[in-house]
CSV table of C-alpha atoms in Angstrom, one decimal:
chain,number,residue,atom,x,y,z
A,1,UNK,CA,0.0,0.0,0.0
A,2,UNK,CA,2.8,2.3,0.9
A,3,UNK,CA,4.3,1.9,-2.6
A,4,UNK,CA,0.9,2.5,-4.2
A,5,UNK,CA,0.4,5.7,-2.1
A,6,UNK,CA,3.9,6.9,-3.2
A,7,UNK,CA,3.1,6.2,-6.8
A,8,UNK,CA,-0.2,8.0,-6.6
A,9,UNK,CA,1.4,10.9,-4.7
A,10,UNK,CA,4.2,11.1,-7.4
A,11,UNK,CA,1.7,11.1,-10.3
A,12,UNK,CA,-0.4,13.7,-8.5
A,13,UNK,CA,2.6,15.9,-7.9
A,14,UNK,CA,3.6,15.6,-11.5
A,15,UNK,CA,0.1,16.6,-12.6
A,16,UNK,CA,0.0,19.5,-10.3
A,17,UNK,CA,3.5,20.6,-11.5
A,18,UNK,CA,2.4,20.4,-15.1
A,19,UNK,CA,-0.8,22.3,-14.3
A,20,UNK,CA,1.3,25.0,-12.5
A,21,UNK,CA,3.6,25.2,-15.6
A,22,UNK,CA,0.6,25.5,-17.8
A,23,UNK,CA,-1.0,28.1,-15.6
A,24,UNK,CA,2.3,29.9,-15.4
A,25,UNK,CA,2.7,29.8,-19.2
A,26,UNK,CA,-0.9,31.2,-19.6
A,27,UNK,CA,-0.2,33.9,-17.1
A,28,UNK,CA,3.0,34.8,-18.9
A,29,UNK,CA,1.2,35.2,-22.2
A,30,UNK,CA,-1.5,37.2,-20.5
A,31,UNK,CA,1.2,39.5,-19.0
A,32,UNK,CA,3.0,39.8,-22.4
A,33,UNK,CA,-0.3,40.3,-24.2
A,34,UNK,CA,-0.7,40.2,-27.9
A,35,UNK,CA,2.1,40.5,-30.4
A,36,UNK,CA,1.6,44.0,-31.8
A,37,UNK,CA,1.9,44.7,-35.5
A,38,UNK,CA,2.3,48.4,-36.4
A,39,UNK,CA,0.6,49.6,-39.7
A,40,UNK,CA,2.1,52.8,-41.0
A,41,UNK,CA,0.3,53.8,-44.1
A,42,UNK,CA,-1.4,57.0,-45.4
A,43,UNK,CA,-5.2,56.7,-45.2
A,44,UNK,CA,-5.7,60.3,-46.3
A,45,UNK,CA,-4.0,62.8,-48.5
A,46,UNK,CA,-2.4,62.3,-51.9
A,47,UNK,CA,-1.0,58.8,-51.2
A,48,UNK,CA,-4.2,57.3,-49.8
A,49,UNK,CA,-5.1,56.1,-53.3
A,50,UNK,CA,-2.2,53.6,-53.1
A,51,UNK,CA,-1.6,53.0,-49.4
A,52,UNK,CA,-5.1,52.3,-48.0
A,53,UNK,CA,-5.1,48.9,-49.7
A,54,UNK,CA,-1.8,48.1,-48.1
A,55,UNK,CA,-3.2,48.8,-44.6
A,56,UNK,CA,-6.0,46.4,-45.4
A,57,UNK,CA,-3.6,43.8,-46.6
A,58,UNK,CA,-1.8,43.7,-43.3
A,59,UNK,CA,-5.2,43.6,-41.4
A,60,UNK,CA,-6.1,40.5,-43.6
A,61,UNK,CA,-2.8,38.8,-42.9
A,62,UNK,CA,-3.1,39.4,-39.2
A,63,UNK,CA,-6.6,38.0,-39.2
A,64,UNK,CA,-5.4,34.9,-41.1
A,65,UNK,CA,-2.5,34.4,-38.8
A,66,UNK,CA,-4.8,34.6,-35.7
A,67,UNK,CA,-7.1,32.0,-37.3
A,68,UNK,CA,-4.1,29.7,-37.5
A,69,UNK,CA,-3.4,30.2,-33.8
A,70,UNK,CA,-1.3,33.3,-33.8
A,71,UNK,CA,2.5,33.2,-33.3
A,72,UNK,CA,4.3,31.6,-30.3
A,73,UNK,CA,0.9,30.9,-28.7
A,74,UNK,CA,0.0,34.6,-28.8
A,75,UNK,CA,-2.6,36.5,-30.7
A,76,UNK,CA,-1.5,39.3,-33.1
A,77,UNK,CA,-3.0,42.7,-32.8
A,78,UNK,CA,-2.8,45.3,-35.5
A,79,UNK,CA,-2.1,48.9,-34.4
A,80,UNK,CA,-3.0,51.3,-37.3
A,81,UNK,CA,-2.0,55.0,-37.6
A,82,UNK,CA,-2.5,57.5,-40.3
A,83,UNK,CA,0.5,59.7,-41.3
A,84,UNK,CA,-1.8,61.4,-43.8
A,85,UNK,CA,0.7,61.7,-46.7
A,86,UNK,CA,2.7,64.1,-44.4
A,87,UNK,CA,6.3,63.0,-44.5
A,88,UNK,CA,7.5,64.4,-41.1
A,89,UNK,CA,4.4,63.0,-39.6
A,90,UNK,CA,5.5,59.5,-40.6
A,91,UNK,CA,8.5,59.9,-38.2
A,92,UNK,CA,6.1,61.0,-35.4
A,93,UNK,CA,3.7,58.1,-36.0
A,94,UNK,CA,6.6,55.6,-36.1
A,95,UNK,CA,7.9,56.9,-32.8
A,96,UNK,CA,4.3,56.6,-31.4
A,97,UNK,CA,4.1,52.9,-32.6
A,98,UNK,CA,7.5,51.9,-31.2
A,99,UNK,CA,7.8,54.0,-28.0
A,100,UNK,CA,4.1,54.2,-26.9
A,101,UNK,CA,2.3,51.3,-28.5
A,102,UNK,CA,5.4,49.0,-28.1
A,103,UNK,CA,4.7,47.3,-31.4
A,104,UNK,CA,7.0,44.3,-32.3
A,105,UNK,CA,7.2,45.2,-36.0
A,106,UNK,CA,6.0,47.9,-38.4
A,107,UNK,CA,4.8,47.3,-41.9
A,108,UNK,CA,4.5,50.5,-43.8
A,109,UNK,CA,5.5,53.5,-45.9
A,110,UNK,CA,5.2,54.1,-49.6
A,111,UNK,CA,7.3,57.1,-50.7
A,112,UNK,CA,11.0,57.1,-50.2
A,113,UNK,CA,10.8,60.5,-48.4
A,114,UNK,CA,8.5,59.0,-45.8
A,115,UNK,CA,10.8,56.0,-45.4
A,116,UNK,CA,13.8,58.3,-45.0
A,117,UNK,CA,11.9,60.2,-42.4
A,118,UNK,CA,11.2,57.0,-40.4
A,119,UNK,CA,14.8,55.6,-40.7
A,120,UNK,CA,16.4,57.5,-37.8
A,121,UNK,CA,13.4,56.5,-35.6
A,122,UNK,CA,13.5,52.8,-36.2
A,123,UNK,CA,17.3,52.8,-35.8
A,124,UNK,CA,17.2,54.8,-32.6
A,125,UNK,CA,14.5,52.6,-31.0
A,126,UNK,CA,15.7,49.4,-32.6
A,127,UNK,CA,12.4,48.7,-34.4
A,128,UNK,CA,11.8,46.6,-37.5
A,129,UNK,CA,10.3,48.1,-40.6
A,130,UNK,CA,9.1,46.0,-43.6
A,131,UNK,CA,9.0,48.4,-46.6
A,132,UNK,CA,6.8,47.0,-49.5
A,133,UNK,CA,7.3,49.4,-52.4
A,134,UNK,CA,9.8,49.7,-55.3
A,135,UNK,CA,12.5,52.3,-54.5
A,136,UNK,CA,15.7,53.9,-55.7
A,137,UNK,CA,18.1,51.7,-53.8
A,138,UNK,CA,21.3,53.4,-52.4
A,139,UNK,CA,20.3,52.2,-48.9
A,140,UNK,CA,20.6,49.3,-46.5
A,141,UNK,CA,19.6,49.6,-42.9
A,142,UNK,CA,19.9,47.0,-40.2
A,143,UNK,CA,16.4,47.8,-39.1
A,144,UNK,CA,14.7,47.8,-42.5
A,145,UNK,CA,13.7,44.9,-44.8
A,146,UNK,CA,13.1,46.0,-48.4
A,147,UNK,CA,10.5,43.7,-49.9
A,148,UNK,CA,9.8,46.0,-52.9
A,149,UNK,CA,12.0,46.2,-56.0
A,150,UNK,CA,15.4,47.8,-56.1
A,151,UNK,CA,16.3,49.5,-59.4
A,152,UNK,CA,17.9,46.3,-60.8
A,153,UNK,CA,14.6,44.5,-60.2
A,154,UNK,CA,12.4,47.0,-62.0
A,155,UNK,CA,13.8,50.2,-63.6
A,156,UNK,CA,16.9,48.7,-65.4
A,157,UNK,CA,15.0,45.6,-66.8
A,158,UNK,CA,12.2,47.9,-68.0
A,159,UNK,CA,14.6,50.2,-69.9
A,160,UNK,CA,16.3,47.1,-71.4
A,161,UNK,CA,12.9,45.8,-72.5
A,162,UNK,CA,12.0,49.2,-74.2
A,163,UNK,CA,15.4,49.4,-75.8
A,164,UNK,CA,15.8,45.8,-77.0
A,165,UNK,CA,12.2,44.8,-77.7
A,166,UNK,CA,10.5,48.0,-78.9
A,167,UNK,CA,13.5,49.9,-80.2
A,168,UNK,CA,13.2,53.0,-78.1
A,169,UNK,CA,15.9,55.7,-78.8
A,170,UNK,CA,14.5,58.8,-77.1
A,171,UNK,CA,13.6,58.8,-73.4
A,172,UNK,CA,11.3,60.9,-71.2
A,173,UNK,CA,12.1,60.4,-67.5
A,174,UNK,CA,9.0,61.8,-65.8
A,175,UNK,CA,8.6,61.7,-62.1
A,176,UNK,CA,7.2,63.2,-58.9
A,177,UNK,CA,9.6,65.6,-57.3
A,178,UNK,CA,11.1,63.7,-54.4
A,179,UNK,CA,14.0,61.3,-53.6
A,180,UNK,CA,12.8,58.1,-55.3
A,181,UNK,CA,12.2,59.5,-58.8
A,182,UNK,CA,15.3,61.8,-58.7
A,183,UNK,CA,17.7,59.0,-57.6
A,184,UNK,CA,16.1,56.4,-59.9
A,185,UNK,CA,16.4,58.8,-62.8
A,186,UNK,CA,20.0,59.6,-62.0
A,187,UNK,CA,20.7,55.8,-62.2
A,188,UNK,CA,18.7,55.5,-65.5
A,189,UNK,CA,20.3,58.6,-67.0
A,190,UNK,CA,23.8,57.2,-66.3
A,191,UNK,CA,22.7,53.7,-67.6
A,192,UNK,CA,21.3,55.2,-70.8
A,193,UNK,CA,24.4,57.2,-71.5
A,194,UNK,CA,26.6,54.2,-70.8
A,195,UNK,CA,24.4,52.4,-73.4
A,196,UNK,CA,25.1,55.0,-76.0
A,197,UNK,CA,22.1,57.3,-75.7
A,198,UNK,CA,22.9,61.0,-76.4
A,199,UNK,CA,22.1,63.6,-73.8
A,200,UNK,CA,19.8,65.4,-76.2
A,201,UNK,CA,17.7,62.2,-76.5
A,202,UNK,CA,16.9,62.3,-72.7
A,203,UNK,CA,14.2,64.6,-71.4
A,204,UNK,CA,13.7,64.8,-67.6
A,205,UNK,CA,10.7,66.4,-65.9
A,206,UNK,CA,9.5,66.6,-62.3
A,207,UNK,CA,6.2,67.7,-60.9
A,208,UNK,CA,5.0,68.0,-57.3
A,209,UNK,CA,2.8,65.5,-55.4
A,210,UNK,CA,-0.8,65.8,-56.4
A,211,UNK,CA,0.0,67.7,-59.7
A,212,UNK,CA,-3.1,68.0,-61.8
A,213,UNK,CA,-2.4,70.3,-64.8
A,214,UNK,CA,-0.6,68.1,-67.3
A,215,UNK,CA,-1.6,69.8,-70.5
A,216,UNK,CA,1.7,71.7,-71.2
A,217,UNK,CA,3.9,68.8,-70.0
A,218,UNK,CA,2.1,66.2,-72.1
A,219,UNK,CA,2.4,68.6,-75.1
A,220,UNK,CA,6.1,68.9,-74.5
A,221,UNK,CA,6.4,65.1,-74.4
A,222,UNK,CA,4.4,64.9,-77.7
A,223,UNK,CA,6.8,67.4,-79.3
A,224,UNK,CA,9.9,65.6,-77.9
A,225,UNK,CA,8.5,62.4,-79.5
A,226,UNK,CA,8.1,63.9,-82.9
A,227,UNK,CA,11.8,63.9,-83.8
A,228,UNK,CA,11.7,60.7,-85.9
A,229,UNK,CA,13.1,58.5,-83.2
A,230,UNK,CA,11.0,55.9,-81.2
A,231,UNK,CA,10.2,57.6,-77.9
A,232,UNK,CA,9.0,56.3,-74.6
A,233,UNK,CA,8.1,57.7,-71.2
A,234,UNK,CA,9.6,56.1,-68.1
A,235,UNK,CA,7.2,57.2,-65.3
A,236,UNK,CA,8.1,57.5,-61.7
A,237,UNK,CA,5.0,59.6,-61.1
A,238,UNK,CA,3.4,58.7,-57.7
A,239,UNK,CA,0.0,58.9,-56.1
A,240,UNK,CA,-3.1,60.5,-57.4
A,241,UNK,CA,-1.2,62.7,-59.9
A,242,UNK,CA,-1.3,59.6,-62.2
A,243,UNK,CA,-5.0,60.0,-62.8
A,244,UNK,CA,-4.9,63.4,-64.6
A,245,UNK,CA,-1.5,62.4,-66.3
A,246,UNK,CA,-3.0,59.4,-68.0
A,247,UNK,CA,-6.2,61.3,-68.7
A,248,UNK,CA,-4.3,64.0,-70.5
A,249,UNK,CA,-2.4,61.4,-72.6
A,250,UNK,CA,-5.8,60.3,-73.8
A,251,UNK,CA,-7.0,63.9,-74.4
A,252,UNK,CA,-4.0,64.6,-76.6
A,253,UNK,CA,-4.3,61.4,-78.5
A,254,UNK,CA,-1.0,59.8,-77.4
A,255,UNK,CA,-1.4,56.1,-77.7
A,256,UNK,CA,0.9,53.3,-76.7
A,257,UNK,CA,1.9,52.7,-80.3
A,258,UNK,CA,3.0,56.4,-80.5
A,259,UNK,CA,4.8,57.0,-77.2
A,260,UNK,CA,4.5,54.0,-74.8
A,261,UNK,CA,4.6,54.8,-71.1
A,262,UNK,CA,6.2,52.3,-68.7
A,263,UNK,CA,5.2,53.1,-65.1
A,264,UNK,CA,6.9,52.0,-61.9
A,265,UNK,CA,4.2,53.2,-59.5
A,266,UNK,CA,0.9,52.4,-61.4
A,267,UNK,CA,-0.7,49.1,-60.8
A,268,UNK,CA,-4.2,47.6,-60.6
A,269,UNK,CA,-5.2,49.8,-57.6
A,270,UNK,CA,-4.4,53.1,-59.4
A,271,UNK,CA,-6.0,51.9,-62.7
A,272,UNK,CA,-9.2,51.1,-60.9
A,273,UNK,CA,-10.0,54.8,-60.8
A,274,UNK,CA,-9.3,55.4,-64.5
A,275,UNK,CA,-11.0,55.0,-67.8
A,276,UNK,CA,-8.5,52.5,-69.1
A,277,UNK,CA,-9.7,52.5,-72.7
A,278,UNK,CA,-7.3,55.1,-74.0
A,279,UNK,CA,-4.4,53.6,-72.0
A,280,UNK,CA,-4.5,50.1,-73.6
A,281,UNK,CA,-1.0,49.1,-74.5
A,282,UNK,CA,0.8,51.3,-72.1
A,283,UNK,CA,3.1,49.3,-69.8
A,284,UNK,CA,4.1,48.8,-66.2
A,285,UNK,CA,7.1,47.1,-64.7
A,286,UNK,CA,6.5,45.2,-61.5
A,287,UNK,CA,7.3,41.9,-59.8
A,288,UNK,CA,3.7,40.7,-59.6
A,289,UNK,CA,0.4,41.3,-61.5
A,290,UNK,CA,-3.0,40.2,-60.4
A,291,UNK,CA,-3.3,38.4,-63.8
A,292,UNK,CA,-0.4,36.0,-62.8
A,293,UNK,CA,-1.5,32.4,-63.4
A,294,UNK,CA,-0.7,30.5,-60.2
A,295,UNK,CA,-2.8,28.6,-57.6
A,296,UNK,CA,-1.3,30.6,-54.8
A,297,UNK,CA,-2.3,33.8,-56.5
A,298,UNK,CA,-5.9,32.7,-57.1
A,299,UNK,CA,-6.1,31.8,-53.4
A,300,UNK,CA,-4.8,35.2,-52.4
A,301,UNK,CA,-7.3,37.0,-54.7
A,302,UNK,CA,-10.1,34.9,-53.3
A,303,UNK,CA,-9.1,35.7,-49.7
A,304,UNK,CA,-8.8,39.4,-50.6
A,305,UNK,CA,-12.3,39.6,-52.2
A,306,UNK,CA,-13.7,37.8,-49.1
A,307,UNK,CA,-11.9,40.1,-46.7
A,308,UNK,CA,-13.0,43.3,-48.5
A,309,UNK,CA,-16.5,42.1,-49.4
A,310,UNK,CA,-15.9,43.6,-52.8
A,311,UNK,CA,-16.2,41.3,-55.9
A,312,UNK,CA,-14.3,43.9,-57.9
A,313,UNK,CA,-11.4,44.3,-55.4
A,314,UNK,CA,-8.0,44.2,-57.1
A,315,UNK,CA,-4.6,43.1,-55.9
A,316,UNK,CA,-1.2,44.6,-56.8
A,317,UNK,CA,2.5,44.4,-56.4
A,318,UNK,CA,3.0,46.2,-53.1
A,319,UNK,CA,0.3,44.0,-51.6
A,320,UNK,CA,2.3,40.9,-52.7
A,321,UNK,CA,5.4,42.5,-51.1
A,322,UNK,CA,3.5,42.8,-47.8
A,323,UNK,CA,2.4,39.2,-48.2
A,324,UNK,CA,6.0,38.1,-48.6
A,325,UNK,CA,7.3,40.4,-45.9
A,326,UNK,CA,4.7,39.4,-43.3
A,327,UNK,CA,5.3,35.7,-43.9
A,328,UNK,CA,9.0,36.2,-43.7
A,329,UNK,CA,8.7,38.0,-40.4
A,330,UNK,CA,6.3,35.3,-39.1
A,331,UNK,CA,8.7,32.5,-40.1
A,332,UNK,CA,11.6,34.4,-38.5
A,333,UNK,CA,9.6,34.7,-35.3
A,334,UNK,CA,8.9,31.0,-35.2
A,335,UNK,CA,12.6,30.3,-36.0
A,336,UNK,CA,13.9,32.6,-33.3
A,337,UNK,CA,11.2,31.7,-30.8
A,338,UNK,CA,10.8,35.4,-29.9
A,339,UNK,CA,9.8,38.7,-31.4
A,340,UNK,CA,13.0,40.4,-30.1
A,341,UNK,CA,14.3,42.6,-33.0
A,342,UNK,CA,17.9,41.5,-32.7
A,343,UNK,CA,17.0,37.8,-32.8
A,344,UNK,CA,14.7,38.5,-35.8
A,345,UNK,CA,17.5,40.3,-37.7
A,346,UNK,CA,19.7,37.1,-37.4
A,347,UNK,CA,16.9,34.6,-38.0
A,348,UNK,CA,15.4,36.2,-41.1
A,349,UNK,CA,18.4,36.1,-43.4
A,350,UNK,CA,18.0,33.1,-45.7
A,351,UNK,CA,14.4,32.7,-44.9
A,352,UNK,CA,12.4,31.7,-48.1
A,353,UNK,CA,8.6,31.9,-48.4
A,354,UNK,CA,6.3,31.5,-51.4
A,355,UNK,CA,5.6,34.6,-53.6
A,356,UNK,CA,2.4,34.9,-55.6
A,357,UNK,CA,3.9,34.1,-59.0
A,358,UNK,CA,4.4,30.5,-58.1
A,359,UNK,CA,8.0,30.6,-56.9
A,360,UNK,CA,9.8,31.6,-53.7
A,361,UNK,CA,11.3,34.8,-52.3
A,362,UNK,CA,14.4,34.7,-50.1
A,363,UNK,CA,15.8,37.3,-47.8
A,364,UNK,CA,19.3,38.2,-48.7
A,365,UNK,CA,22.1,39.4,-46.4
A,366,UNK,CA,21.6,43.0,-47.7
A,367,UNK,CA,18.0,42.9,-46.4
A,368,UNK,CA,16.6,42.9,-49.9
A,369,UNK,CA,14.8,39.9,-51.4
A,370,UNK,CA,14.8,37.8,-54.6
A,371,UNK,CA,12.0,38.7,-57.1
A,372,UNK,CA,11.0,37.9,-60.7
A,373,UNK,CA,10.7,41.0,-63.0
A,374,UNK,CA,7.5,41.3,-65.1
A,375,UNK,CA,6.4,43.8,-67.8
A,376,UNK,CA,2.7,44.1,-68.1
A,377,UNK,CA,0.5,45.8,-70.8
A,378,UNK,CA,-2.6,47.6,-69.7
A,379,UNK,CA,-5.8,46.0,-70.9
A,380,UNK,CA,-9.2,47.7,-71.2
A,381,UNK,CA,-10.5,45.9,-68.1
A,382,UNK,CA,-7.8,47.5,-65.9
A,383,UNK,CA,-5.7,44.4,-65.7
A,384,UNK,CA,-2.2,43.7,-67.2
A,385,UNK,CA,-1.3,41.2,-69.8
A,386,UNK,CA,2.2,40.0,-69.0
A,387,UNK,CA,4.4,40.5,-72.1
A,388,UNK,CA,7.8,39.7,-70.7
A,389,UNK,CA,9.4,38.3,-67.6
A,390,UNK,CA,12.8,37.2,-66.3
A,391,UNK,CA,13.4,33.4,-66.5
A,392,UNK,CA,14.2,33.3,-62.8
A,393,UNK,CA,14.2,35.6,-59.7
A,394,UNK,CA,16.7,38.5,-59.4
A,395,UNK,CA,18.4,39.4,-56.1
A,396,UNK,CA,18.0,43.0,-55.2
A,397,UNK,CA,21.1,45.3,-55.2
A,398,UNK,CA,21.2,47.8,-52.4
A,399,UNK,CA,23.8,49.9,-54.3
A,400,UNK,CA,23.8,50.7,-58.0
A,401,UNK,CA,26.6,49.7,-60.3
A,402,UNK,CA,25.9,52.8,-62.4
A,403,UNK,CA,26.6,55.5,-59.9
A,404,UNK,CA,30.2,56.4,-59.1
A,405,UNK,CA,29.8,56.7,-55.4
A,406,UNK,CA,28.0,53.3,-55.1
A,407,UNK,CA,30.0,51.0,-57.3
A,408,UNK,CA,32.3,50.0,-54.5
A,409,UNK,CA,29.6,49.5,-51.8
A,410,UNK,CA,28.1,46.3,-50.6
A,411,UNK,CA,25.7,45.5,-47.8
A,412,UNK,CA,25.9,42.4,-45.6
A,413,UNK,CA,24.2,42.3,-42.2
A,414,UNK,CA,25.7,39.0,-41.1
A,415,UNK,CA,28.5,38.6,-38.6
A,416,UNK,CA,31.3,39.7,-38.9
A,417,UNK,CA,30.6,42.5,-41.4
A,418,UNK,CA,27.2,43.8,-40.1
A,419,UNK,CA,27.3,46.8,-42.4
A,420,UNK,CA,25.0,48.3,-44.9
A,421,UNK,CA,27.6,50.4,-46.9
A,422,UNK,CA,30.9,48.6,-46.8
A,423,UNK,CA,33.4,50.1,-49.2
A,424,UNK,CA,35.4,47.2,-50.7
A,425,UNK,CA,38.0,49.5,-52.2
A,426,UNK,CA,38.7,51.2,-48.8
A,427,UNK,CA,37.9,48.2,-46.6
A,428,UNK,CA,35.7,50.2,-44.3
A,429,UNK,CA,32.1,50.5,-43.2
A,430,UNK,CA,30.5,53.9,-43.8
A,431,UNK,CA,28.1,53.6,-40.9
A,432,UNK,CA,24.5,54.8,-40.6
A,433,UNK,CA,23.7,58.1,-42.3
A,434,UNK,CA,19.9,57.9,-41.5
A,435,UNK,CA,19.7,61.3,-39.8
A,436,UNK,CA,21.5,63.2,-42.5
A,437,UNK,CA,19.5,61.5,-45.3
A,438,UNK,CA,16.2,62.2,-43.5
A,439,UNK,CA,17.1,65.9,-43.2
A,440,UNK,CA,18.1,66.0,-46.9
A,441,UNK,CA,15.0,64.2,-48.1
A,442,UNK,CA,12.6,66.3,-46.0
A,443,UNK,CA,14.3,69.5,-47.1
A,444,UNK,CA,13.6,68.8,-50.8
């Protein structure tokens, strides 16, 4: 009997200990609360046309993750703020998310000037930012993961396509007046000249955010394209200024057969507000289109339509970038067993997750990812017909090979280098210049 009593007592003690551990674990989760996911996108102002859908994408992904049990046994909670297309306000809202709301990660920004404004904040407070939009490169931060295209994953292949497949000889580089178009066009201008294009065959034009009067500019483009050489517009025009720009192209009878436009910031979301009839045949360069034929894409579209309750809801490239970035972050959290930023930085390099084109995206040591490059042609239903794509994915370059100050720079956030701008010629790391770059971008 004594042995039986001891056995029962031991089993009871084990059960009580297990219950205590379970209770302690539950209490611990209750004390920690949910994993907070910051959402930093403009829901008003000139960029709301593009960014509102990205906010909703993160909300959908958070909802899906919670339906699968959350992460690390904890629920995810989205914390949404509206920087209202006000670039300095992005920095304030990022600080609010990190310092007050104590978010574990931020998904957000569209324009490069807003990202530059946020950079010093996320570096100071050691936050994590997943940035989902194509950009000009010339940057690699330990605290930022660039899931949109670098120039070698969008701008350079688009120019190559126009030059080699369409025979373009004259180039209009038209952009919104801020850091992304200006830096991208510096890269493109250098690339075109290296390719033998004369300076007089390159026209560069910048307009402010929200620009609406395009009559004279489009007339200038039309005149520039009447010199007997095949001409194209490479557009880095951002936000709602695209609506009157494309409308004026139609008003002046400029078709894609006359002067094709290839856009880097116009996707399905922007076209949903336009009469696309006059725009048929114009182009866009992205890494994803809604028209991609893959099972994972169809599943994503179905989920998006169900989430929005809108049968006509469209998907686009930056949404896919958030899909990739969110899943990379979630996988890194599982891999690290924590949401600690330093642990995530180490765990996420090398993580590969499905993209929506039927392949995989991998996080590289320079905090950029691998992406296919696609050229799409606008159809009258507001979708894109894919006319060209790379045979495989392309790894994003943080630093351009076509700018003198960047050719010798590499980024690698692994030990022992841990540097975003290592100069291989000098054998030295340049260190963070986030504060200086933010001041310069906001001063433009």
